[in-house]
Tab-separated table of C-alpha atoms in Angstrom:
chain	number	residue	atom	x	y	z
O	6	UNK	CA	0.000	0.000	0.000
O	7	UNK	CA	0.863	3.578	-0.771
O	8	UNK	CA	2.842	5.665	2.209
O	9	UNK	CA	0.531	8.540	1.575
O	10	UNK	CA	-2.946	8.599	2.665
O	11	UNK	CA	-5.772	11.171	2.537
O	12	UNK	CA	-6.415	12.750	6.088
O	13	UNK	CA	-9.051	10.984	8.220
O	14	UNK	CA	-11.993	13.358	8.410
O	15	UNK	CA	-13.665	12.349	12.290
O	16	UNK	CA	-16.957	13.769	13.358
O	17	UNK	CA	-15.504	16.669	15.518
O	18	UNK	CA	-14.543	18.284	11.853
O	19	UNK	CA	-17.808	18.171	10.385
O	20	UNK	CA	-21.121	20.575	10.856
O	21	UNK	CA	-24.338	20.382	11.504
O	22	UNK	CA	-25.870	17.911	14.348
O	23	UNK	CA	-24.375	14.877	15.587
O	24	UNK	CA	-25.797	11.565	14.036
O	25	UNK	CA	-26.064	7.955	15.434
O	26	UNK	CA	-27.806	6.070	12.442
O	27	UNK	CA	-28.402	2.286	13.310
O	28	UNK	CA	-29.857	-0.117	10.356
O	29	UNK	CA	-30.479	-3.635	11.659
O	30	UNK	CA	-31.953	-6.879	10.631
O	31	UNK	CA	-32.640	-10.066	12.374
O	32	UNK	CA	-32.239	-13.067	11.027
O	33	UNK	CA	-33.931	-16.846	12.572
O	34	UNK	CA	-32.449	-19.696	12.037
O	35	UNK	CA	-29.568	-18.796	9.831
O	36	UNK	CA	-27.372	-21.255	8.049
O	37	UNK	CA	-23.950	-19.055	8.674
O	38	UNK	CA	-22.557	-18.107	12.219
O	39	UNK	CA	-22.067	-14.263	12.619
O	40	UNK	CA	-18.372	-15.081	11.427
O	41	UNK	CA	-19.385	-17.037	8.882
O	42	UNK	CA	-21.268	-14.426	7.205
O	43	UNK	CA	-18.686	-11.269	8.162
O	44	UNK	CA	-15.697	-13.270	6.013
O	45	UNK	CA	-18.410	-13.277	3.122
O	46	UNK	CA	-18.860	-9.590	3.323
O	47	UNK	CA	-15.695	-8.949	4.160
O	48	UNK	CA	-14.470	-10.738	1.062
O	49	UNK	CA	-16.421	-8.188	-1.328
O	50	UNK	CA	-17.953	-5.375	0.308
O	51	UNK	CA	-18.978	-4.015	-2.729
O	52	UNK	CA	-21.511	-7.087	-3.936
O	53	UNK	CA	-23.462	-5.887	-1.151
O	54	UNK	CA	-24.379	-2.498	-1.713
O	55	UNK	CA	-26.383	-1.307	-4.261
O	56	UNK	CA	-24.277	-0.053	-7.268
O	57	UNK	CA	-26.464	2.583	-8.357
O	58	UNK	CA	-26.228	4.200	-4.786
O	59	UNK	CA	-23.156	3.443	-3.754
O	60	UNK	CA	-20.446	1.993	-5.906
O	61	UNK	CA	-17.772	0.752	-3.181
O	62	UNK	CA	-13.853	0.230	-5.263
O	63	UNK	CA	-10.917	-0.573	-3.366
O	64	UNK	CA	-7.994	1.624	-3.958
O	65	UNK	CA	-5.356	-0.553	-3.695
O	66	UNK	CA	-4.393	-3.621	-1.450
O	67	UNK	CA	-5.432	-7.090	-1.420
O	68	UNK	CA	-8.418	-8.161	-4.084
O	69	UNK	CA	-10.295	-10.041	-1.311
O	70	UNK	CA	-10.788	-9.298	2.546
O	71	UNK	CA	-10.383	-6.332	4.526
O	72	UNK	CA	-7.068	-5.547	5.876
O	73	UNK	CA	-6.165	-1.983	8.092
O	74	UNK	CA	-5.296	0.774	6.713
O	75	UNK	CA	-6.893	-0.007	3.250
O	76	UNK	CA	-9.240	2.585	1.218
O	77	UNK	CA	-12.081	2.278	-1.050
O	78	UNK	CA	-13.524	4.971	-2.823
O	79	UNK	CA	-17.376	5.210	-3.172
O	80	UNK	CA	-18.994	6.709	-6.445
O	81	UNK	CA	-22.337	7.777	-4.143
O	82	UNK	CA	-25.347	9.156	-6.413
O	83	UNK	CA	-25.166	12.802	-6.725
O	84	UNK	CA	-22.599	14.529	-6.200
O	85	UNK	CA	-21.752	12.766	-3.331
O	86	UNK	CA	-18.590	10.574	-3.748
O	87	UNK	CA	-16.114	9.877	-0.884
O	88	UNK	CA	-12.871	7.900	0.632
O	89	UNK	CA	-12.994	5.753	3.353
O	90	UNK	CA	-10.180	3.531	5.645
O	91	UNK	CA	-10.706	0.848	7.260
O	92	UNK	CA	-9.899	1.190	10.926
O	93	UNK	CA	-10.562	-2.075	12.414
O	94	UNK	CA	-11.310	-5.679	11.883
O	95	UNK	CA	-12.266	-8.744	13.278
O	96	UNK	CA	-14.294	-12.061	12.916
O	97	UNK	CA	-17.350	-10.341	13.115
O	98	UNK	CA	-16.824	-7.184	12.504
O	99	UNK	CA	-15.180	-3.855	10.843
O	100	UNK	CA	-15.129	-0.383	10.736
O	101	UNK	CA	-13.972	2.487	8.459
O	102	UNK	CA	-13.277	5.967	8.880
O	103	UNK	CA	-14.412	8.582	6.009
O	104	UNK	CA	-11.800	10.842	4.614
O	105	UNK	CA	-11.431	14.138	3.815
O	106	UNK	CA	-13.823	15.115	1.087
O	107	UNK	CA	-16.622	12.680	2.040
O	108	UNK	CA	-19.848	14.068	2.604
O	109	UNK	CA	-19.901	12.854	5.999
O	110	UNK	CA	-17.337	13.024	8.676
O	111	UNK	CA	-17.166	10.099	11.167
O	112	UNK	CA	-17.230	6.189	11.756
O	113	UNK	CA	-19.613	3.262	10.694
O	114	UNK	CA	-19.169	-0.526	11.773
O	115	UNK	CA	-20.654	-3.348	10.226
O	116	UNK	CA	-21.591	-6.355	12.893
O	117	UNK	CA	-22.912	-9.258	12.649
O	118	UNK	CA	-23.389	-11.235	16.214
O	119	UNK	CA	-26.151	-13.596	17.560
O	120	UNK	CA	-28.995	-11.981	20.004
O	121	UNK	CA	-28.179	-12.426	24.083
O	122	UNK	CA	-31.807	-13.197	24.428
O	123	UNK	CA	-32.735	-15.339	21.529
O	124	UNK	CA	-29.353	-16.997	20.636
O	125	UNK	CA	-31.140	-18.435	17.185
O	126	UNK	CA	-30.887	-15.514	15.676
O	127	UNK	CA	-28.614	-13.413	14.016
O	128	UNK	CA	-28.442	-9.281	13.741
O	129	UNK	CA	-26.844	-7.991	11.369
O	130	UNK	CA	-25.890	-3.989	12.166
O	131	UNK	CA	-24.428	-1.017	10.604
O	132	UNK	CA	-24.139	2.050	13.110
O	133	UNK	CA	-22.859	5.511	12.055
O	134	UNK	CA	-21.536	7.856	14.244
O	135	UNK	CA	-21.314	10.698	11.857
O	136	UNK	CA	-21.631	14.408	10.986
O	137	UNK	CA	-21.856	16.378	8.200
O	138	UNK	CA	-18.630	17.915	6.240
O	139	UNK	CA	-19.744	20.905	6.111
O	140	UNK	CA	-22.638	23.146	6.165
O	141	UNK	CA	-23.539	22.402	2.325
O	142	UNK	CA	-23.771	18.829	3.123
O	143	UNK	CA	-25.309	19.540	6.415
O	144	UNK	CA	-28.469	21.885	4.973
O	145	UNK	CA	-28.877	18.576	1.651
O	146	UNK	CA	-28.881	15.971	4.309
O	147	UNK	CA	-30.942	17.876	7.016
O	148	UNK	CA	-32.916	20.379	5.087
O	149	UNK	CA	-33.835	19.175	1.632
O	150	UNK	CA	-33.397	15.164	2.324
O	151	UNK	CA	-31.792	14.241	-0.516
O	152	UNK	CA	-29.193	12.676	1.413
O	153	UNK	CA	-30.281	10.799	4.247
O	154	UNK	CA	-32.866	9.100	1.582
O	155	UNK	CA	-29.904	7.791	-0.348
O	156	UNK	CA	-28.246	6.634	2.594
O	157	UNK	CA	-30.747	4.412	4.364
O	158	UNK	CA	-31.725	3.361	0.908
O	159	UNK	CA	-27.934	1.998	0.379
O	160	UNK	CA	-27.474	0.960	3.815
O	161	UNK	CA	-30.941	-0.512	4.008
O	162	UNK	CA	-30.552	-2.373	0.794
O	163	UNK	CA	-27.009	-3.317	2.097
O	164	UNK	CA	-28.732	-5.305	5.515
O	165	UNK	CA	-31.346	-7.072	3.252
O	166	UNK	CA	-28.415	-8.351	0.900
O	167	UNK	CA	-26.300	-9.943	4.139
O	168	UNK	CA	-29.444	-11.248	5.526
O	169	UNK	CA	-29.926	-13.067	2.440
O	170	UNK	CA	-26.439	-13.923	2.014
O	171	UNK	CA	-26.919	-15.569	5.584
O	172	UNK	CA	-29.689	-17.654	4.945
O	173	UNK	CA	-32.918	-18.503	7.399
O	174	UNK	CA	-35.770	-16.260	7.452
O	175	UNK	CA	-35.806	-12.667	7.981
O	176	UNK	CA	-38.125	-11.307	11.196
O	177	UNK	CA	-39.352	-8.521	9.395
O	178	UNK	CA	-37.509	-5.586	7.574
O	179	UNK	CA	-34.687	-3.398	8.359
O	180	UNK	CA	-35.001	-1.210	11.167
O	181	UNK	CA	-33.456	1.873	10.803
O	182	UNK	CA	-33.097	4.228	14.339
O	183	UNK	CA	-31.670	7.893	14.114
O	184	UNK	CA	-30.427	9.856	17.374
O	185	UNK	CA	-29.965	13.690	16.895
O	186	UNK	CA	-27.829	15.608	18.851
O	187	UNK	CA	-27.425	19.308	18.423
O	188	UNK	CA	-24.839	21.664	19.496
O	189	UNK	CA	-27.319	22.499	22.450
O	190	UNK	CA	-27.368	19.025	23.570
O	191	UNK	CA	-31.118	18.068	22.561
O	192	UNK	CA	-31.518	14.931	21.407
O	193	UNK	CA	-34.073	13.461	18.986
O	194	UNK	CA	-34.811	9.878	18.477
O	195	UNK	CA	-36.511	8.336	15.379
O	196	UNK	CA	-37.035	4.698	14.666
O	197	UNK	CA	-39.144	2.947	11.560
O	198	UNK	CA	-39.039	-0.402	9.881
């Protein structure tokens, strides 16, 4: 990999509120473990997200797998395209990082892990912790929509593709739960299926 990397862009350097998006599905039954399923995405991110909203390409680094430290850039619809890094990894999990120029500053992690109080079945969970860039981005994502409806469509479409991916039956659709924080510290909590 390349000595020279674009600047991580965290959440402190954005605008706008403070986001906690969580998309989730449960799965019963499933015919992969959490691990299982996490080397299959991990293996080709991009076959799980929706190309037309968010076309994920790996930089450089190995064809397969997620290793730390390695970038994709994602061709977003509108004019909305982005770096990101991956920060961590493990069996059941990873994260990334956005980089500078991505419409959103911040982290999201991909999980997948059994339930504590039904052990039969499988969530599978993407949570954002995440800001805005910048004010532009902030007032298209806040004000008009346009991107928080492209989001949760990719990351929504993303969850039903690894549910399928992991087999057994689906209990319902993706959840989707947004937490708002503003500067002033109010917080505002949405949640729809």
């Amino acid at each position: 990999m390349s000595d020279t990397h674009q600047p991580e862009q965290p959440a402190a350097t954005g605008s706008g509120p403070w986001l906690e998006r969580r998309y989730f599905i449960d799965v019963a039954r499933p015919r992969r473990t959490p691990a299982q399923l996490m080397a299959e995405v991990q293996a080709d991110v991009a076959r799980f997200a929706p190309e037309l909203l968010a076309n994920f390409k790996k930089k450089e680094g190995c064809e397969s797998g997620l290793r730390v430290g390695e970038e994709f850039e994602i061709t977003i619809l509108g004019p909305w395209n982005g770096c990101v890094r991956v920060t961590e990894v493990g069996a059941t999990f990873f994260e990334f990082i956005t980089l500078e120029g991505h419409p959103e500053a911040g982290r999201i992690h991909f999980e997948a892990h059994y339930l504590d109080e039904s052990p039969e079945v499988l969530r599978f969970e993407i949570r954002s912790r995440a800001r805005s860039r910048d004010g532009l981005v902030a007032f298209a994502y806040n004000t008009t929509g346009i991107g928080k409806r492209v989001q949760e469509a990719t990351w929504v479409e993303f969850c039903r593709r690894v549910a399928a991916a992991g087999g057994g039956q689906a209990l319902g659709d993706v959840t989707v739960e947004t937490i708002t924080k503003d500067e002033s510290g109010t917080h505002d909590h949405e949640r729809h299926a």
